[in-house]
Coordinates of C-alpha atoms in Angstrom, one line a residue:
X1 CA -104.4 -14.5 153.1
X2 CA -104.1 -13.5 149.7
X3 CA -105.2 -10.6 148.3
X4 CA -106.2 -9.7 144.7
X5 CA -107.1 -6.2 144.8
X6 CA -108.0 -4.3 142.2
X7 CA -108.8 -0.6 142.8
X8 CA -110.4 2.5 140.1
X9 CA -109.4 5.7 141.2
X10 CA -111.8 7.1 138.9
X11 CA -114.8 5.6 140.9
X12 CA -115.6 8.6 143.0
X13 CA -116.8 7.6 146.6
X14 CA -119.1 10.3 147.0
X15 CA -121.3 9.1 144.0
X16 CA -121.4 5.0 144.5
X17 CA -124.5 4.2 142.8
X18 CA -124.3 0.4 143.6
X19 CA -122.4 -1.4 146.3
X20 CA -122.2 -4.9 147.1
X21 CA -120.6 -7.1 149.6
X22 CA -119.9 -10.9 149.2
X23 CA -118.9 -13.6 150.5
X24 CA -117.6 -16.9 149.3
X25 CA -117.4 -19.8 151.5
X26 CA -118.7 -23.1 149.2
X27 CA -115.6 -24.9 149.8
X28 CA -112.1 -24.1 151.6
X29 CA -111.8 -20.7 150.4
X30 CA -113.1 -18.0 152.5
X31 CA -113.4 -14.6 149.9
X32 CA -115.1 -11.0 150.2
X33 CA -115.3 -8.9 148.0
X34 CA -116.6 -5.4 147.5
X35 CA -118.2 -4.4 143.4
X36 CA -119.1 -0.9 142.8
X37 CA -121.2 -0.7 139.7
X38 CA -120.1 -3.9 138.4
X39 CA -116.1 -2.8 139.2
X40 CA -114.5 -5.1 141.6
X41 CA -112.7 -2.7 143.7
X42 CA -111.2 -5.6 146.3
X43 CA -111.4 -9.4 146.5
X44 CA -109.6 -10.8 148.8
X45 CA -109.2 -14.6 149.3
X46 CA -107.6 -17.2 152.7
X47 CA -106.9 -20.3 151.5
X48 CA -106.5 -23.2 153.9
X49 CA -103.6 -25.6 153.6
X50 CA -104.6 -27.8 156.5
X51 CA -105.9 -30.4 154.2
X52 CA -103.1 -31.2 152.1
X53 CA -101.8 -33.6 154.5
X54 CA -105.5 -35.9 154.0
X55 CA -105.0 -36.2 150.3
X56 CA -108.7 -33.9 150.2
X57 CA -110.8 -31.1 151.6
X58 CA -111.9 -31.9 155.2
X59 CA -115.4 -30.9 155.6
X60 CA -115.4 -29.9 159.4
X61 CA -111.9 -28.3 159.2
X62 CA -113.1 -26.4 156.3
X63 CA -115.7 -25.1 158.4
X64 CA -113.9 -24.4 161.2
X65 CA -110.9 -22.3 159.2
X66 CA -114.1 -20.3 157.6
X67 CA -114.9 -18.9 160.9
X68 CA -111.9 -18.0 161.8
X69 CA -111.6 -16.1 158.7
X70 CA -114.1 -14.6 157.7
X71 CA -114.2 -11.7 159.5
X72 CA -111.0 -10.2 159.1
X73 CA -111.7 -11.1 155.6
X74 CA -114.0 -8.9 154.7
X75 CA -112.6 -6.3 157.3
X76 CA -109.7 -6.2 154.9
X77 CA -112.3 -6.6 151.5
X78 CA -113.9 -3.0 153.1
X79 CA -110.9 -1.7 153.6
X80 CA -108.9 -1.8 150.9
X81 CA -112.4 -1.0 149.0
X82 CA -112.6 2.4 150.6
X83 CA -109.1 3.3 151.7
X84 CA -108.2 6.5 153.9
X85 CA -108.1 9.7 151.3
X86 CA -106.8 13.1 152.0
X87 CA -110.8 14.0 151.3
X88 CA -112.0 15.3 155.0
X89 CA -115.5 14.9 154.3
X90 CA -114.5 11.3 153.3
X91 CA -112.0 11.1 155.7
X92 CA -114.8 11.4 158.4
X93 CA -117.6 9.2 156.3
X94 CA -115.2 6.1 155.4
X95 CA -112.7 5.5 158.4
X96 CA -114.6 3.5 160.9
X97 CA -116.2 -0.6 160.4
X98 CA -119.7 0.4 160.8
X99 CA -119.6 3.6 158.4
X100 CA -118.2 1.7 155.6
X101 CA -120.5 -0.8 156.0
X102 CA -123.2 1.8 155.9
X103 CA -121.6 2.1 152.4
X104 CA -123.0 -1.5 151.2
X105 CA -126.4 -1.4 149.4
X106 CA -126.9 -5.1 149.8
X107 CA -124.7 -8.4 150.9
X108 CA -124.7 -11.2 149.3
X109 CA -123.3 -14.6 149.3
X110 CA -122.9 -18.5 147.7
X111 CA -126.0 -20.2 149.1
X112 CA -125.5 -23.3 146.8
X113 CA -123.8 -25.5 145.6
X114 CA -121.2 -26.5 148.4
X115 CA -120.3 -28.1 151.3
X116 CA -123.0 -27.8 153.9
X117 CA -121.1 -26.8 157.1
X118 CA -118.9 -24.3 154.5
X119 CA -122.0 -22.9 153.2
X120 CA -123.6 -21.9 156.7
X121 CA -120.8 -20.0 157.9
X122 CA -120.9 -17.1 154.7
X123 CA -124.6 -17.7 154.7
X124 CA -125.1 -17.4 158.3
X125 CA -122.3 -14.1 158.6
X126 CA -124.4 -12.9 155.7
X127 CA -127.6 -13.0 156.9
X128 CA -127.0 -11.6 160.4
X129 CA -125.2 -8.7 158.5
X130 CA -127.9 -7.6 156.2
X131 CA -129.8 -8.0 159.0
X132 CA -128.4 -5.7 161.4
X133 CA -127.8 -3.3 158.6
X134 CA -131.0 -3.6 157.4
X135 CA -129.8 -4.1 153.6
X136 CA -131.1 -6.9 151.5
X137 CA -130.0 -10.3 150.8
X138 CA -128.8 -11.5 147.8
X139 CA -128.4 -15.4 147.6
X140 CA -126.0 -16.8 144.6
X141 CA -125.7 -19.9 142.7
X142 CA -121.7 -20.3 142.7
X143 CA -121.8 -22.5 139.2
X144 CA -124.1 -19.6 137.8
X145 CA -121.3 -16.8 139.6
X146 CA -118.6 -18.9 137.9
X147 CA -119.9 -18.3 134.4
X148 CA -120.2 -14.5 135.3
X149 CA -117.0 -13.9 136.0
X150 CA -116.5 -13.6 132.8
X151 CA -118.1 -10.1 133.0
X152 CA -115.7 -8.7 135.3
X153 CA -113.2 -6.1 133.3
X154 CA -113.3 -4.6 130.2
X155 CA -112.9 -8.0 128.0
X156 CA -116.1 -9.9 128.2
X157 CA -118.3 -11.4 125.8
X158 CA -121.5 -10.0 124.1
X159 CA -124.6 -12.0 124.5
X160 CA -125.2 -14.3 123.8
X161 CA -122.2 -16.4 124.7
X162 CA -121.4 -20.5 125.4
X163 CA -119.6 -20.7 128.7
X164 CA -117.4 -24.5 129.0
X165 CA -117.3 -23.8 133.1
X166 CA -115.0 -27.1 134.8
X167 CA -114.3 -27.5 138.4
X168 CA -113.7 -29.7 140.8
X169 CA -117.0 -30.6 141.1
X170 CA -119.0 -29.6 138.1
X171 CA -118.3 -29.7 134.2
X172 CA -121.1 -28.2 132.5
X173 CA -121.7 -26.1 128.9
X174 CA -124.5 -23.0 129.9
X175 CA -125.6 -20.7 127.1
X176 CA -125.7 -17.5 128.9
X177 CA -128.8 -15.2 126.6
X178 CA -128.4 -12.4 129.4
X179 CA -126.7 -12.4 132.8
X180 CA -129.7 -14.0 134.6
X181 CA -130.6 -16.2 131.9
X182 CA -128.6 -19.3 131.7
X183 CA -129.0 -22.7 130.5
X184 CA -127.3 -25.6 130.9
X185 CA -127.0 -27.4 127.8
X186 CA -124.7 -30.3 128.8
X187 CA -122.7 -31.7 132.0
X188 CA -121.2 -34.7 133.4
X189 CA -122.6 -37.8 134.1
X190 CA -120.1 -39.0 136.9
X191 CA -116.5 -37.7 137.6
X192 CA -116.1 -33.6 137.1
X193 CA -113.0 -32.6 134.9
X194 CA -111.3 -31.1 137.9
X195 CA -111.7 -35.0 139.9
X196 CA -110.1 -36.3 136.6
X197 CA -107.4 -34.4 137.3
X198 CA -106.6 -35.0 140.7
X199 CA -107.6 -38.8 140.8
X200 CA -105.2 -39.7 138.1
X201 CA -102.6 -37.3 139.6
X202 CA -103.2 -39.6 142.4
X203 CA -102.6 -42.5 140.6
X204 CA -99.2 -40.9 139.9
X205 CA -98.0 -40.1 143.2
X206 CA -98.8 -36.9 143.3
X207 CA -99.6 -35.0 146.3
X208 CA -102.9 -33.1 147.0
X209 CA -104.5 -31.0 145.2
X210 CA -102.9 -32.5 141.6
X211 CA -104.2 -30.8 139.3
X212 CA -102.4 -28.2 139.2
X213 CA -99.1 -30.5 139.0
X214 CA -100.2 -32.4 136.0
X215 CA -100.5 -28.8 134.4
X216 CA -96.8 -28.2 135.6
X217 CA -95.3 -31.5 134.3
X218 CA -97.4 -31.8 131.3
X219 CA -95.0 -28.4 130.2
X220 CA -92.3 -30.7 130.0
X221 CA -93.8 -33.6 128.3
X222 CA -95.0 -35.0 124.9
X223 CA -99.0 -35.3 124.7
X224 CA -99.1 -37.3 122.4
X225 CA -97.2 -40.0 124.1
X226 CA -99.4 -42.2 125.6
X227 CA -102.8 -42.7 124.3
X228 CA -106.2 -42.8 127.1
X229 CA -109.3 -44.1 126.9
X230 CA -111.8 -40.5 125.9
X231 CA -115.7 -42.1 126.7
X232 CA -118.2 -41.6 123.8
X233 CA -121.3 -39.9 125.5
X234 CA -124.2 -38.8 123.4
X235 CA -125.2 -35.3 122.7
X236 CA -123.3 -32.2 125.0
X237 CA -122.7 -34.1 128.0
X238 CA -119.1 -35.6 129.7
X239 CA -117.4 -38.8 131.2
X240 CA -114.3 -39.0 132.5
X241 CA -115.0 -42.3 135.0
X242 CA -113.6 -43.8 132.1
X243 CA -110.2 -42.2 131.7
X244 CA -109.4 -42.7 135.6
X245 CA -109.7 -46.3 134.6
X246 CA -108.0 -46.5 131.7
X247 CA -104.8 -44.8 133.0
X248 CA -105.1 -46.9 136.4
X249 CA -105.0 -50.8 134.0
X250 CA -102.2 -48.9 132.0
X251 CA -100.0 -47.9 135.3
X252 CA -101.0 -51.5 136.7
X253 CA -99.3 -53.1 133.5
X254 CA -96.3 -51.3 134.0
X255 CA -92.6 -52.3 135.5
X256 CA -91.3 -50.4 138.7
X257 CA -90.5 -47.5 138.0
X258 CA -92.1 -46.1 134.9
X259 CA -94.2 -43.5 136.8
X260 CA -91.0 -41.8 137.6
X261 CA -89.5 -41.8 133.9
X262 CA -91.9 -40.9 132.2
X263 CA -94.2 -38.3 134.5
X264 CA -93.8 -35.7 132.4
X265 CA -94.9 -37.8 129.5
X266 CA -97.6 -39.0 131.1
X267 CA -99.3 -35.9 133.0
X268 CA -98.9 -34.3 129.1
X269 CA -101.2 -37.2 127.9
X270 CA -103.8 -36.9 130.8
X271 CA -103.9 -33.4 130.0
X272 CA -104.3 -33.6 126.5
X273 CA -107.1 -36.4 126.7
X274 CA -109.0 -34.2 129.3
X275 CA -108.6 -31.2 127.2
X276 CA -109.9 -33.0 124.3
X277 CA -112.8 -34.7 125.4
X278 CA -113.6 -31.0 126.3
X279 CA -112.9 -29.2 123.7
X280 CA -114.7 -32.1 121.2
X281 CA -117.8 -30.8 123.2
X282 CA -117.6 -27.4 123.1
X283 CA -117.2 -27.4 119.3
X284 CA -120.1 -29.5 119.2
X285 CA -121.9 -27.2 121.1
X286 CA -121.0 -24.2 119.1
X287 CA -121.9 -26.1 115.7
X288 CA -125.8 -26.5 117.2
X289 CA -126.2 -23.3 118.7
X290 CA -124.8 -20.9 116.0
X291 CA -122.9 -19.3 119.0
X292 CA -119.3 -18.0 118.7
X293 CA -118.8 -16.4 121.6
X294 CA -117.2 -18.7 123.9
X295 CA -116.3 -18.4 127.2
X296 CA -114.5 -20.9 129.8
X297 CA -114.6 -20.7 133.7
X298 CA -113.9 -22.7 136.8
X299 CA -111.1 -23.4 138.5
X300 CA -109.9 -26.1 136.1
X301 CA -109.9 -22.6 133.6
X302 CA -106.4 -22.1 134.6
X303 CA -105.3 -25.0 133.2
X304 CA -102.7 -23.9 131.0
X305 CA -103.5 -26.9 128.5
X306 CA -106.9 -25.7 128.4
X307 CA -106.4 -22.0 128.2
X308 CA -104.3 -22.5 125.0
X309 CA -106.5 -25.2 123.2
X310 CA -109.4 -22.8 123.3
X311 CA -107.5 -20.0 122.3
X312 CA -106.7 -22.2 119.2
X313 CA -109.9 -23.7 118.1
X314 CA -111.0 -19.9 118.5
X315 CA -108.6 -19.4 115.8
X316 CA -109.3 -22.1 113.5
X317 CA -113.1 -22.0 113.4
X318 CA -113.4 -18.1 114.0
X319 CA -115.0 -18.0 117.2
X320 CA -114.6 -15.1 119.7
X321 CA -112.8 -16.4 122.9
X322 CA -112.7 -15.3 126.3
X323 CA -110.7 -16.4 129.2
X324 CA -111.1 -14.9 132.8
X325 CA -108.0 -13.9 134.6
X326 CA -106.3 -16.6 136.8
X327 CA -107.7 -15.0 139.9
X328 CA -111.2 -15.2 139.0
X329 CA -110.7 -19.0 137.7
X330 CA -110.8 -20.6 141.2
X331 CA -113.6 -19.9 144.1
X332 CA -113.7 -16.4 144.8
X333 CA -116.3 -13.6 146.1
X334 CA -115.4 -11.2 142.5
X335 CA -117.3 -13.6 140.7
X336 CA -120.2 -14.0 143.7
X337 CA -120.1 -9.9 143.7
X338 CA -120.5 -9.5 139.6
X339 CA -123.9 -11.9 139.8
X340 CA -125.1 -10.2 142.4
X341 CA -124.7 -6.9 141.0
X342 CA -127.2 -8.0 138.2
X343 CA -129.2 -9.6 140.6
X344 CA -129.6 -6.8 142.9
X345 CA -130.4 -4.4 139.1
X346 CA -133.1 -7.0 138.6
X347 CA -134.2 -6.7 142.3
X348 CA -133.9 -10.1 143.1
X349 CA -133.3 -10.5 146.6
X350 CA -134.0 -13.6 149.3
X351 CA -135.4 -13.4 152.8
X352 CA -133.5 -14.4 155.8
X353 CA -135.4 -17.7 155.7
X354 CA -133.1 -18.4 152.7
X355 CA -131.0 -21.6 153.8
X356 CA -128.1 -22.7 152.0
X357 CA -128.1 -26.6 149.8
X358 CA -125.7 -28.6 149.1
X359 CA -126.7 -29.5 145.9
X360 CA -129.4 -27.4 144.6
X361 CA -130.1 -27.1 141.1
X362 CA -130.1 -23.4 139.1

């Protein structure tokens, strides 16, 4: 289990004002975390390495290893939240399961989008929480909680702001006009940014999940080496069907052994056509909104090749850019807390009879 814990001693317990629990659990991370006024104090995170050896996320063994985690999940989420202190009154208040989860003003969690069976275990733990508490529910869009995360710390963007969130599963542009209003202004048409990656990593040999492995060899390698197909789609939205084809007839043209001498060279020119295609739409976005705040999230954020590309067309066009920490890039409750935080100021809660959705839109 990993934790990324981030605690304020200047946050005194005895005058929380807001307190939020969430919980993650769209995918094969499980992650609670606890926000006091919009501070993350913990976020802790168990990943699952049981499906490396499929080449892909298992959806029943991802639901399984979410029940076996989540509970001593958030145990540790609450207690590294509201550690023992040499207060007594505290001391007292603070130091059993059920007194610091008197502490919560309302728990919330990723209702969409997801894997099903993923889904109902948070939603499910959630639910019979806030009910036994009696606190309210907060249900969270994980694409919207993705864009928010660029709201946790002291660097965030001013409203409003153009958010280039890529994952796995999603690649969208949002204009974010306040942190509940959010638009989405363009997105894919068939293969996310983050399947990009890890398809053609596939087509290299790489193991599961390649992505990040591209990022690693493309360090080493010249982008501008081999040239990929980049799909011409009209308006803000993405294709990267395309590219996967592309560098599949190039690799098929090739002798034995060219992957292998030349893998750097090659995961740099993946990365630089991805990175381009979304970086050609993002400054197209910018140039018909009138928007220079720009954002990126997702877990395809930590890209290294993306990170730095924004950074620099920030720096030739004068826009303002924002990048969220690595730990905030891939799934994780911080980012479910932060949206819920704003949710819960705007009072809007769900009832029990909330269910969880694949697929559902914003």
């Amino acid at each position: 289990m990993r934790n990324e814990c981030f605690t304020f001693a200047h946050l005194k317990l005895e005058n929380l004002s807001t307190c939020i629990l969430a919980i993650e659990s769209s995918c094969d991370e499980t992650s609670a975390s606890v926000c006091v006024d919009g501070k993350i104090l913990s976020n802790f995170i168990a990943n699952q390495t049981v499906h490396e050896q499929y080449g892909g996320v298992v959806p029943e063994l991802a639901s399984r290893a979410h029940m076996q985690n989540i509970v001593p999940v958030v145990d540790a989420a609450l207690s590294t939240a509201f550690p023992q202190t040499a207060n007594p009154k505290l001391q007292t208040k603070l130091q059993t399961p059920n007194s610091k989860l008197q502490t919560i003003d309302a728990i919330a969690f990723t209702q969409a989008p997801g894997l099903i069976g993923s889904l109902l275990v948070g939603a499910q733990f959630a639910k019979s929480l806030a009910l036994s508490l009696n606190k309210p529910l907060i249900a969270v869009h994980h694409m919207q909680a993705h864009v928010l995360a660029n709201l946790i710390g002291e660097h965030k963007p001013a409203f409003p702001f153009l958010c280039l969130t890529v994952s796995g599963g999603h690649t969208q542009i949002v204009l974010a006009r306040s942190p509940l209003d959010l638009e989405v202004i363009g997105e894919t048409i068939d293969d996310a940014a983050g399947e990009a990656f890890d398809k053609t990593a596939k087509l290299l040999g790489l193991p599961y999940p390649g992505g990040p492995l591209i990022d690693k060899h493309a360090k080493e390698g010249n982008p501008l080496k081999f040239k990929f197909a980049e799909p011409q789609i009209p308006e803000l939205n993405f294709s990267f069907s395309g590219l996967k084809t592309s560098v599949l007839y190039f690799l098929q043209k090739q002798e034995p052994g060219f992957i292998e001498k030349n893998l750097d060279d090659l995961c740099a020119s993946i990365q630089y056509t991805i990175v381009n295609i979304l970086l050609k739409k993002l400054k197209k976005a910018v140039q018909q909104t009138g928007v220079k705040n720009v954002c990126i999230a997702g877990g395809v954020s930590a890209n290294n090749g993306l990170r730095k590309g924004l950074q620099e067309m920030g720096e030739k066009h004068g826009w303002k850019t924002f990048i969220p920490p690595f730990e905030y890039c891939t799934d994780n409750a911080a980012m479910i807390a932060i949206t819920a935080y704003y949710k819960y100021l705007a009072g809007e809660f769900s009832s029990l009879e909330v269910g969880p959705s694949a697929r559902a839109e914003w």
